[in-house]
mmCIF file of C-alpha atoms in Angstrom:
data_model
loop_
_atom_site.group_PDB
_atom_site.id
_atom_site.type_symbol
_atom_site.label_atom_id
_atom_site.label_comp_id
_atom_site.label_asym_id
_atom_site.label_seq_id
_atom_site.Cartn_x
_atom_site.Cartn_y
_atom_site.Cartn_z
ATOM 1 C CA UNK A 1 -1.859 21.041 -19.327
ATOM 2 C CA UNK A 2 0.399 22.183 -22.097
ATOM 3 C CA UNK A 3 -2.434 22.956 -24.479
ATOM 4 C CA UNK A 4 -4.146 25.128 -21.915
ATOM 5 C CA UNK A 5 -0.996 26.860 -20.907
ATOM 6 C CA UNK A 6 -1.637 25.740 -17.286
ATOM 7 C CA UNK A 7 1.493 23.639 -17.000
ATOM 8 C CA UNK A 8 3.670 26.814 -16.534
ATOM 9 C CA UNK A 9 1.506 28.211 -13.628
ATOM 10 C CA UNK A 10 1.335 24.886 -11.603
ATOM 11 C CA UNK A 11 1.797 25.581 -7.929
ATOM 12 C CA UNK A 12 4.947 23.507 -7.753
ATOM 13 C CA UNK A 13 5.728 24.727 -4.251
ATOM 14 C CA UNK A 14 2.869 22.912 -2.997
ATOM 15 C CA UNK A 15 4.504 19.509 -3.707
ATOM 16 C CA UNK A 16 8.184 20.608 -4.130
ATOM 17 C CA UNK A 17 9.399 18.690 -1.084
ATOM 18 C CA UNK A 18 7.843 15.467 -2.138
ATOM 19 C CA UNK A 19 8.690 15.940 -5.708
ATOM 20 C CA UNK A 20 12.505 16.256 -4.924
ATOM 21 C CA UNK A 21 12.408 13.280 -2.523
ATOM 22 C CA UNK A 22 10.851 11.102 -5.202
ATOM 23 C CA UNK A 23 13.175 12.185 -7.784
ATOM 24 C CA UNK A 24 16.266 11.333 -5.293
ATOM 25 C CA UNK A 25 14.577 7.933 -4.706
ATOM 26 C CA UNK A 26 14.361 7.287 -8.410
ATOM 27 C CA UNK A 27 17.852 8.446 -9.083
ATOM 28 C CA UNK A 28 19.051 5.821 -6.406
ATOM 29 C CA UNK A 29 17.001 3.272 -8.342
ATOM 30 C CA UNK A 30 18.882 4.271 -11.517
ATOM 31 C CA UNK A 31 22.260 3.921 -9.813
ATOM 32 C CA UNK A 32 21.419 0.414 -8.676
ATOM 33 C CA UNK A 33 21.953 -0.517 -12.482
ATOM 34 C CA UNK A 34 25.802 -0.389 -11.501
ATOM 35 C CA UNK A 35 25.591 -3.284 -9.333
ATOM 36 C CA UNK A 36 22.288 -5.078 -10.154
ATOM 37 C CA UNK A 37 22.192 -8.913 -10.730
ATOM 38 C CA UNK A 38 19.512 -8.369 -13.278
ATOM 39 C CA UNK A 39 20.045 -5.576 -15.788
ATOM 40 C CA UNK A 40 16.816 -6.321 -17.647
ATOM 41 C CA UNK A 41 14.572 -6.416 -14.492
ATOM 42 C CA UNK A 42 16.167 -3.360 -12.993
ATOM 43 C CA UNK A 43 16.171 -1.372 -16.310
ATOM 44 C CA UNK A 44 12.407 -2.073 -17.187
ATOM 45 C CA UNK A 45 11.317 -1.076 -13.587
ATOM 46 C CA UNK A 46 13.267 2.151 -13.758
ATOM 47 C CA UNK A 47 11.537 3.182 -16.958
ATOM 48 C CA UNK A 48 8.220 2.060 -15.555
ATOM 49 C CA UNK A 49 8.737 4.011 -12.209
ATOM 50 C CA UNK A 50 9.956 6.980 -13.832
ATOM 51 C CA UNK A 51 6.881 7.145 -16.364
ATOM 52 C CA UNK A 52 4.591 6.634 -13.300
ATOM 53 C CA UNK A 53 5.918 9.783 -11.633
ATOM 54 C CA UNK A 54 4.580 11.697 -14.580
ATOM 55 C CA UNK A 55 1.374 11.921 -12.506
ATOM 56 C CA UNK A 56 3.023 14.580 -10.282
ATOM 57 C CA UNK A 57 2.011 17.552 -12.582
ATOM 58 C CA UNK A 58 -1.695 16.309 -12.383
ATOM 59 C CA UNK A 59 -1.375 16.138 -8.615
ATOM 60 C CA UNK A 60 -0.012 19.743 -8.520
ATOM 61 C CA UNK A 61 -2.885 20.759 -10.941
ATOM 62 C CA UNK A 62 -5.424 19.809 -8.244
ATOM 63 C CA UNK A 63 -4.302 22.818 -6.237
ATOM 64 C CA UNK A 64 -5.618 25.271 -9.092
ATOM 65 C CA UNK A 65 -8.523 23.076 -10.033
ATOM 66 C CA UNK A 66 -11.891 24.710 -9.909
ATOM 67 C CA UNK A 67 -14.589 23.996 -7.253
ATOM 68 C CA UNK A 68 -16.818 22.393 -10.024
ATOM 69 C CA UNK A 69 -14.080 20.050 -10.901
ATOM 70 C CA UNK A 70 -13.662 18.941 -7.320
ATOM 71 C CA UNK A 71 -17.401 18.459 -6.898
ATOM 72 C CA UNK A 72 -17.403 16.328 -9.934
ATOM 73 C CA UNK A 73 -14.516 14.180 -8.824
ATOM 74 C CA UNK A 74 -16.356 13.584 -5.382
ATOM 75 C CA UNK A 75 -19.682 12.639 -7.087
ATOM 76 C CA UNK A 76 -18.133 10.214 -9.440
ATOM 77 C CA UNK A 77 -15.957 8.671 -6.572
ATOM 78 C CA UNK A 78 -18.980 8.186 -4.532
ATOM 79 C CA UNK A 79 -21.025 6.827 -7.392
ATOM 80 C CA UNK A 80 -18.288 4.497 -8.408
ATOM 81 C CA UNK A 81 -17.645 3.255 -4.753
ATOM 82 C CA UNK A 82 -21.487 2.522 -4.396
ATOM 83 C CA UNK A 83 -21.279 0.546 -7.565
ATOM 84 C CA UNK A 84 -18.320 -1.401 -6.112
ATOM 85 C CA UNK A 85 -20.056 -1.986 -2.918
ATOM 86 C CA UNK A 86 -23.052 -3.419 -4.678
ATOM 87 C CA UNK A 87 -20.901 -5.771 -6.863
ATOM 88 C CA UNK A 88 -19.106 -6.869 -3.777
ATOM 89 C CA UNK A 89 -22.062 -7.655 -1.713
ATOM 90 C CA UNK A 90 -23.732 -9.669 -4.618
ATOM 91 C CA UNK A 91 -20.727 -11.674 -4.979
ATOM 92 C CA UNK A 92 -20.321 -12.323 -1.236
ATOM 93 C CA UNK A 93 -24.016 -13.454 -0.739
ATOM 94 C CA UNK A 94 -24.015 -15.752 -3.898
ATOM 95 C CA UNK A 95 -20.468 -17.130 -2.994
ATOM 96 C CA UNK A 96 -19.368 -16.520 -6.720
ATOM 97 C CA UNK A 97 -17.496 -13.869 -8.609
ATOM 98 C CA UNK A 98 -19.051 -12.157 -11.655
ATOM 99 C CA UNK A 99 -16.029 -13.490 -13.582
ATOM 100 C CA UNK A 100 -16.819 -17.103 -12.917
ATOM 101 C CA UNK A 101 -20.439 -16.532 -13.748
ATOM 102 C CA UNK A 102 -19.892 -14.843 -17.025
ATOM 103 C CA UNK A 103 -17.345 -17.557 -18.091
ATOM 104 C CA UNK A 104 -18.915 -20.512 -16.498
ATOM 105 C CA UNK A 105 -15.379 -21.430 -15.202
ATOM 106 C CA UNK A 106 -14.143 -22.907 -12.038
ATOM 107 C CA UNK A 107 -11.030 -21.458 -10.648
ATOM 108 C CA UNK A 108 -8.274 -23.072 -8.457
ATOM 109 C CA UNK A 109 -8.884 -20.590 -5.561
ATOM 110 C CA UNK A 110 -12.029 -19.801 -3.718
ATOM 111 C CA UNK A 111 -14.467 -17.311 -5.248
ATOM 112 C CA UNK A 112 -13.660 -14.713 -2.410
ATOM 113 C CA UNK A 113 -9.936 -15.158 -2.798
ATOM 114 C CA UNK A 114 -10.337 -14.050 -6.455
ATOM 115 C CA UNK A 115 -11.241 -10.675 -5.028
ATOM 116 C CA UNK A 116 -8.009 -10.206 -3.049
ATOM 117 C CA UNK A 117 -6.830 -7.293 -5.163
ATOM 118 C CA UNK A 118 -10.229 -5.715 -5.194
ATOM 119 C CA UNK A 119 -10.273 -5.958 -1.355
ATOM 120 C CA UNK A 120 -7.057 -4.212 -1.196
ATOM 121 C CA UNK A 121 -8.400 -1.293 -3.545
ATOM 122 C CA UNK A 122 -11.310 -0.827 -1.286
ATOM 123 C CA UNK A 123 -9.257 -0.804 1.893
ATOM 124 C CA UNK A 124 -7.430 2.198 0.395
ATOM 125 C CA UNK A 125 -9.924 4.063 -1.630
ATOM 126 C CA UNK A 126 -12.867 4.040 0.903
ATOM 127 C CA UNK A 127 -11.009 6.904 2.713
ATOM 128 C CA UNK A 128 -11.315 9.666 0.252
ATOM 129 C CA UNK A 129 -14.963 8.619 -0.064
ATOM 130 C CA UNK A 130 -15.607 8.892 3.637
ATOM 131 C CA UNK A 131 -13.870 12.281 3.662
ATOM 132 C CA UNK A 132 -15.914 13.616 0.731
ATOM 133 C CA UNK A 133 -19.239 12.648 2.526
ATOM 134 C CA UNK A 134 -17.969 14.078 5.848
ATOM 135 C CA UNK A 135 -17.246 17.434 4.098
ATOM 136 C CA UNK A 136 -20.694 17.394 2.496
ATOM 137 C CA UNK A 137 -22.056 17.205 5.970
ATOM 138 C CA UNK A 138 -23.500 13.740 5.216
ATOM 139 C CA UNK A 139 -21.815 12.310 8.308
ATOM 140 C CA UNK A 140 -24.453 9.586 9.000
ATOM 141 C CA UNK A 141 -24.104 8.318 5.322
ATOM 142 C CA UNK A 142 -20.272 8.450 5.884
ATOM 143 C CA UNK A 143 -20.321 6.205 8.938
ATOM 144 C CA UNK A 144 -22.679 3.914 7.219
ATOM 145 C CA UNK A 145 -20.473 3.762 4.169
ATOM 146 C CA UNK A 146 -17.512 2.960 6.639
ATOM 147 C CA UNK A 147 -19.439 0.138 8.252
ATOM 148 C CA UNK A 148 -20.510 -1.466 5.036
ATOM 149 C CA UNK A 149 -16.883 -1.399 3.805
ATOM 150 C CA UNK A 150 -15.628 -3.000 6.921
ATOM 151 C CA UNK A 151 -18.292 -5.632 6.666
ATOM 152 C CA UNK A 152 -17.223 -6.491 3.150
ATOM 153 C CA UNK A 153 -13.693 -6.686 3.971
ATOM 154 C CA UNK A 154 -14.426 -8.810 7.004
ATOM 155 C CA UNK A 155 -16.498 -11.255 4.842
ATOM 156 C CA UNK A 156 -13.810 -11.512 2.101
ATOM 157 C CA UNK A 157 -11.090 -13.941 2.258
ATOM 158 C CA UNK A 158 -8.390 -11.266 2.751
ATOM 159 C CA UNK A 159 -7.306 -10.721 6.342
ATOM 160 C CA UNK A 160 -4.639 -8.192 5.173
ATOM 161 C CA UNK A 161 -7.205 -5.792 3.776
ATOM 162 C CA UNK A 162 -9.431 -6.146 6.839
ATOM 163 C CA UNK A 163 -6.624 -5.535 9.220
ATOM 164 C CA UNK A 164 -5.565 -2.496 7.244
ATOM 165 C CA UNK A 165 -8.954 -0.955 7.162
ATOM 166 C CA UNK A 166 -9.488 -1.712 10.915
ATOM 167 C CA UNK A 167 -6.155 -0.236 11.786
ATOM 168 C CA UNK A 168 -6.761 2.779 9.710
ATOM 169 C CA UNK A 169 -10.078 3.325 11.536
ATOM 170 C CA UNK A 170 -8.298 3.177 14.760
ATOM 171 C CA UNK A 171 -5.718 5.693 13.485
ATOM 172 C CA UNK A 172 -8.508 8.062 12.550
ATOM 173 C CA UNK A 173 -10.139 7.961 15.748
ATOM 174 C CA UNK A 174 -6.812 8.799 17.635
ATOM 175 C CA UNK A 175 -5.984 11.486 15.095
ATOM 176 C CA UNK A 176 -9.363 13.106 15.720
ATOM 177 C CA UNK A 177 -8.688 13.293 19.465
ATOM 178 C CA UNK A 178 -5.023 14.562 19.304
ATOM 179 C CA UNK A 179 -4.179 15.298 15.601
ATOM 180 C CA UNK A 180 -0.711 17.037 16.018
ATOM 181 C CA UNK A 181 0.587 14.809 18.648
ATOM 182 C CA UNK A 182 -0.586 11.614 16.844
ATOM 183 C CA UNK A 183 0.802 12.732 13.625
ATOM 184 C CA UNK A 184 4.277 13.424 14.966
ATOM 185 C CA UNK A 185 4.157 10.216 16.910
ATOM 186 C CA UNK A 186 3.077 8.178 13.785
ATOM 187 C CA UNK A 187 5.930 9.802 11.781
ATOM 188 C CA UNK A 188 8.503 8.759 14.352
ATOM 189 C CA UNK A 189 7.000 5.089 14.416
ATOM 190 C CA UNK A 190 7.070 4.912 10.533
ATOM 191 C CA UNK A 191 10.716 5.960 10.287
ATOM 192 C CA UNK A 192 11.788 3.660 13.118
ATOM 193 C CA UNK A 193 9.761 0.688 11.620
ATOM 194 C CA UNK A 194 11.357 1.168 8.273
ATOM 195 C CA UNK A 195 15.070 1.644 9.605
ATOM 196 C CA UNK A 196 14.609 -1.421 12.076
ATOM 197 C CA UNK A 197 12.664 -3.541 9.560
ATOM 198 C CA UNK A 198 15.596 -6.213 8.896
ATOM 199 C CA UNK A 199 15.818 -6.964 12.641
ATOM 200 C CA UNK A 200 12.315 -8.385 13.203
ATOM 201 C CA UNK A 201 12.305 -11.449 10.937
ATOM 202 C CA UNK A 202 15.548 -12.667 12.725
ATOM 203 C CA UNK A 203 14.087 -12.078 16.227
ATOM 204 C CA UNK A 204 10.409 -11.526 17.207
ATOM 205 C CA UNK A 205 9.078 -12.695 13.875
ATOM 206 C CA UNK A 206 11.478 -15.614 13.213
ATOM 207 C CA UNK A 207 9.328 -18.530 11.927
ATOM 208 C CA UNK A 208 10.649 -20.990 14.497
ATOM 209 C CA UNK A 209 8.936 -18.938 17.258
ATOM 210 C CA UNK A 210 5.484 -19.125 15.463
ATOM 211 C CA UNK A 211 5.441 -22.865 14.485
ATOM 212 C CA UNK A 212 2.974 -23.823 17.258
ATOM 213 C CA UNK A 213 0.929 -20.624 16.979
ATOM 214 C CA UNK A 214 0.396 -21.343 13.054
ATOM 215 C CA UNK A 215 -1.680 -24.307 14.016
ATOM 216 C CA UNK A 216 -4.418 -21.985 14.954
ATOM 217 C CA UNK A 217 -5.071 -21.297 11.262
ATOM 218 C CA UNK A 218 -6.112 -23.760 8.630
ATOM 219 C CA UNK A 219 -3.852 -22.233 5.946
ATOM 220 C CA UNK A 220 0.087 -22.191 6.318
ATOM 221 C CA UNK A 221 0.457 -19.067 4.556
ATOM 222 C CA UNK A 222 1.187 -16.967 7.537
ATOM 223 C CA UNK A 223 4.235 -19.273 8.427
ATOM 224 C CA UNK A 224 5.546 -19.299 4.851
ATOM 225 C CA UNK A 225 5.516 -15.512 4.769
ATOM 226 C CA UNK A 226 7.611 -15.442 7.905
ATOM 227 C CA UNK A 227 10.015 -17.913 6.098
ATOM 228 C CA UNK A 228 10.074 -15.532 3.083
ATOM 229 C CA UNK A 229 10.819 -12.477 5.200
ATOM 230 C CA UNK A 230 13.589 -14.273 6.991
ATOM 231 C CA UNK A 231 15.246 -15.385 3.783
ATOM 232 C CA UNK A 232 14.943 -11.836 2.381
ATOM 233 C CA UNK A 233 16.675 -10.440 5.383
ATOM 234 C CA UNK A 234 19.483 -12.863 5.167
ATOM 235 C CA UNK A 235 20.080 -11.923 1.638
ATOM 236 C CA UNK A 236 19.934 -8.247 2.704
ATOM 237 C CA UNK A 237 22.722 -8.580 5.249
ATOM 238 C CA UNK A 238 25.058 -9.847 2.316
ATOM 239 C CA UNK A 239 24.550 -6.342 0.720
ATOM 240 C CA UNK A 240 23.192 -4.076 3.381
ATOM 241 C CA UNK A 241 24.082 -0.726 1.922
ATOM 242 C CA UNK A 242 23.397 -0.861 -1.810
ATOM 243 C CA UNK A 243 21.097 -4.085 -2.123
ATOM 244 C CA UNK A 244 20.885 -6.294 -5.054
ATOM 245 C CA UNK A 245 19.297 -3.883 -7.560
ATOM 246 C CA UNK A 246 15.809 -2.576 -8.182
ATOM 247 C CA UNK A 247 13.207 -5.458 -8.969
ATOM 248 C CA UNK A 248 15.696 -8.304 -8.440
ATOM 249 C CA UNK A 249 13.801 -10.121 -5.902
ATOM 250 C CA UNK A 250 12.204 -12.234 -8.573
ATOM 251 C CA UNK A 251 15.616 -13.569 -9.654
ATOM 252 C CA UNK A 252 17.378 -13.639 -6.212
ATOM 253 C CA UNK A 253 19.865 -16.443 -5.881
ATOM 254 C CA UNK A 254 18.431 -19.238 -3.687
ATOM 255 C CA UNK A 255 14.925 -17.728 -4.062
ATOM 256 C CA UNK A 256 13.532 -20.879 -5.928
ATOM 257 C CA UNK A 257 14.912 -23.307 -3.282
ATOM 258 C CA UNK A 258 11.986 -25.173 -1.836
ATOM 259 C CA UNK A 259 11.601 -25.044 1.962
ATOM 260 C CA UNK A 260 9.591 -27.617 3.983
ATOM 261 C CA UNK A 261 7.217 -26.113 6.488
ATOM 262 C CA UNK A 262 6.548 -28.464 9.478
ATOM 263 C CA UNK A 263 4.530 -27.001 12.306
ATOM 264 C CA UNK A 264 3.447 -29.485 15.124
ATOM 265 C CA UNK A 265 0.116 -29.971 13.343
ATOM 266 C CA UNK A 266 0.756 -32.198 10.410
ATOM 267 C CA UNK A 267 -2.466 -30.835 8.583
ATOM 268 C CA UNK A 268 -0.579 -27.559 8.131
ATOM 269 C CA UNK A 269 2.499 -29.328 6.688
ATOM 270 C CA UNK A 270 3.391 -27.805 3.337
ATOM 271 C CA UNK A 271 6.255 -26.502 1.334
ATOM 272 C CA UNK A 272 7.084 -23.416 -0.866
ATOM 273 C CA UNK A 273 9.825 -21.358 -2.466
ATOM 274 C CA UNK A 274 12.194 -19.343 -0.246
ATOM 275 C CA UNK A 275 11.232 -16.121 -2.210
ATOM 276 C CA UNK A 276 8.352 -16.388 -4.849
ATOM 277 C CA UNK A 277 8.729 -13.317 -6.966
ATOM 278 C CA UNK A 278 8.534 -10.718 -4.149
ATOM 279 C CA UNK A 279 9.007 -10.430 -0.295
ATOM 280 C CA UNK A 280 5.362 -9.765 0.401
ATOM 281 C CA UNK A 281 6.436 -6.784 2.249
ATOM 282 C CA UNK A 282 7.450 -3.505 0.482
ATOM 283 C CA UNK A 283 9.718 -2.259 3.164
ATOM 284 C CA UNK A 284 11.781 -5.534 3.286
ATOM 285 C CA UNK A 285 11.808 -5.608 -0.510
ATOM 286 C CA UNK A 286 13.260 -2.203 -0.544
ATOM 287 C CA UNK A 287 15.917 -3.025 1.896
ATOM 288 C CA UNK A 288 16.780 -6.269 -0.154
ATOM 289 C CA UNK A 289 16.916 -4.451 -3.544
ATOM 290 C CA UNK A 290 17.852 -0.925 -2.766
ATOM 291 C CA UNK A 291 19.807 -1.455 0.647
ATOM 292 C CA UNK A 292 19.987 0.846 3.675
ATOM 293 C CA UNK A 293 20.320 3.927 1.447
ATOM 294 C CA UNK A 294 17.042 3.267 -0.437
ATOM 295 C CA UNK A 295 15.227 2.298 2.776
ATOM 296 C CA UNK A 296 16.437 5.596 4.311
ATOM 297 C CA UNK A 297 15.299 7.809 1.598
ATOM 298 C CA UNK A 298 11.813 5.760 1.357
ATOM 299 C CA UNK A 299 11.441 6.476 5.153
ATOM 300 C CA UNK A 300 11.986 10.279 4.718
ATOM 301 C CA UNK A 301 9.408 10.331 1.949
ATOM 302 C CA UNK A 302 6.784 8.671 4.205
ATOM 303 C CA UNK A 303 7.731 10.877 7.018
ATOM 304 C CA UNK A 304 7.450 13.986 4.854
ATOM 305 C CA UNK A 305 4.065 13.030 3.537
ATOM 306 C CA UNK A 306 2.776 12.267 7.024
ATOM 307 C CA UNK A 307 4.023 15.525 8.487
ATOM 308 C CA UNK A 308 2.398 17.492 5.727
ATOM 309 C CA UNK A 309 -0.894 16.580 7.501
ATOM 310 C CA UNK A 310 -0.176 18.731 10.455
ATOM 311 C CA UNK A 311 -1.461 21.772 8.516
ATOM 312 C CA UNK A 312 -4.775 20.173 7.678
ATOM 313 C CA UNK A 313 -8.076 20.536 9.709
ATOM 314 C CA UNK A 314 -8.836 17.680 12.082
ATOM 315 C CA UNK A 315 -11.024 15.665 9.773
ATOM 316 C CA UNK A 316 -8.974 15.993 6.695
ATOM 317 C CA UNK A 317 -5.915 14.877 8.713
ATOM 318 C CA UNK A 318 -7.660 11.900 10.247
ATOM 319 C CA UNK A 319 -9.092 10.517 7.061
ATOM 320 C CA UNK A 320 -5.700 11.310 5.040
ATOM 321 C CA UNK A 321 -3.810 9.561 7.867
ATOM 322 C CA UNK A 322 -6.223 6.548 7.562
ATOM 323 C CA UNK A 323 -5.579 6.179 3.935
ATOM 324 C CA UNK A 324 -1.777 6.376 4.428
ATOM 325 C CA UNK A 325 -2.068 3.710 7.144
ATOM 326 C CA UNK A 326 -4.067 1.341 5.054
ATOM 327 C CA UNK A 327 -1.720 1.561 2.247
ATOM 328 C CA UNK A 328 1.136 0.971 4.331
ATOM 329 C CA UNK A 329 -0.305 -2.046 5.981
ATOM 330 C CA UNK A 330 -1.330 -3.711 2.737
ATOM 331 C CA UNK A 331 2.180 -2.844 1.374
ATOM 332 C CA UNK A 332 3.797 -4.514 4.487
ATOM 333 C CA UNK A 333 1.850 -7.655 4.431
ATOM 334 C CA UNK A 334 0.714 -8.332 0.953
ATOM 335 C CA UNK A 335 1.689 -7.516 -2.530
ATOM 336 C CA UNK A 336 5.163 -6.669 -4.244
ATOM 337 C CA UNK A 337 6.478 -3.317 -4.075
ATOM 338 C CA UNK A 338 6.490 -2.613 -7.774
ATOM 339 C CA UNK A 339 3.401 -4.340 -8.935
ATOM 340 C CA UNK A 340 2.007 -1.949 -11.423
ATOM 341 C CA UNK A 341 -1.665 -2.092 -10.445
ATOM 342 C CA UNK A 342 -0.674 -1.534 -6.868
ATOM 343 C CA UNK A 343 1.498 1.548 -7.537
ATOM 344 C CA UNK A 344 -1.249 2.788 -9.884
ATOM 345 C CA UNK A 345 -3.799 2.490 -7.087
ATOM 346 C CA UNK A 346 -1.601 4.362 -4.768
ATOM 347 C CA UNK A 347 -0.957 7.256 -7.178
ATOM 348 C CA UNK A 348 -4.744 7.470 -8.037
ATOM 349 C CA UNK A 349 -5.868 7.439 -4.560
ATOM 350 C CA UNK A 350 -3.331 10.251 -3.770
ATOM 351 C CA UNK A 351 -4.823 12.316 -6.593
ATOM 352 C CA UNK A 352 -8.317 11.785 -5.584
ATOM 353 C CA UNK A 353 -7.481 12.624 -1.926
ATOM 354 C CA UNK A 354 -5.688 15.795 -3.141
ATOM 355 C CA UNK A 355 -8.772 16.737 -5.063
ATOM 356 C CA UNK A 356 -11.201 15.989 -2.320
ATOM 357 C CA UNK A 357 -9.411 17.883 0.508
ATOM 358 C CA UNK A 358 -9.547 21.227 -1.181
ATOM 359 C CA UNK A 359 -7.428 22.888 1.263
ATOM 360 C CA UNK A 360 -4.628 25.671 0.551
ATOM 361 C CA UNK A 361 -1.971 23.865 2.545
ATOM 362 C CA UNK A 362 1.585 22.632 1.582
ATOM 363 C CA UNK A 363 1.542 18.782 1.769
#
């Protein structure tokens, strides 16, 4: 961008609002160095997250990119997605991952569990692909592609990714019917969900309420996650405004304590750490590490992104909302908030969606 002198003419106003909010959020992360319980963990994550925001100029560049560039991005996206689908299907039907075949090695987890991250990637990246096919008037292929993706996620051993894609599909349908109303409602719901997040693990989602229900599952991971969320909220209450410092969930006092999980069915008895590395919920992790201030800024960022979809046409708004929904669901049920591969996926998928949409709107 610097060499071609295009950096100076980037349409910054297109992403000015989001850029300002992200910078404010990052500054609050920097401020957490003043009270963090782990200077090394916080300092490293501040540097990494700051560097990751360097992709903002590239996203701004998509608004002045040529049509030929957009066409190329769409073609490569579709070809890459098809290749990924083929690899998924092969591994599903032979019940082995290519990694285990290549190295002739047995892993401690099941073959399909080894594809947990890949399933999360598919749940998010499928939506710009669907949108590109839709804009190319290949709507039958778009529906087929969507159905195959759902089938793959259903077969994989990752309920979170399937639930994310299914929820995103429902959202797409609702936005297609009433775009402006649903976008405003979802923005309000998002903000309220973030602001009230610490309430639920101590009430409705208290693990004691779900002990008997957990016997319906062969694995105890659901119940363990509820205990993790409850522990995270109790620690959040100790520092509700500022939090404990960015990326300090991994060194949280008491996080390595072992809890014994004892539902009525002895087959599901197990034990685990109170907080193993992260909260498995990005919103609760932000509350824990950055306090109510960080959670409030994060909520404003998501609302600003979501409301930007009001200016898009019906189909662009629907599939963009689906991508955002899938990303939020996976972030709320699965991985750590600051895992590099996950953050990179979110930035990359945002960049691809901005390129595919090709609309002169402020979002």
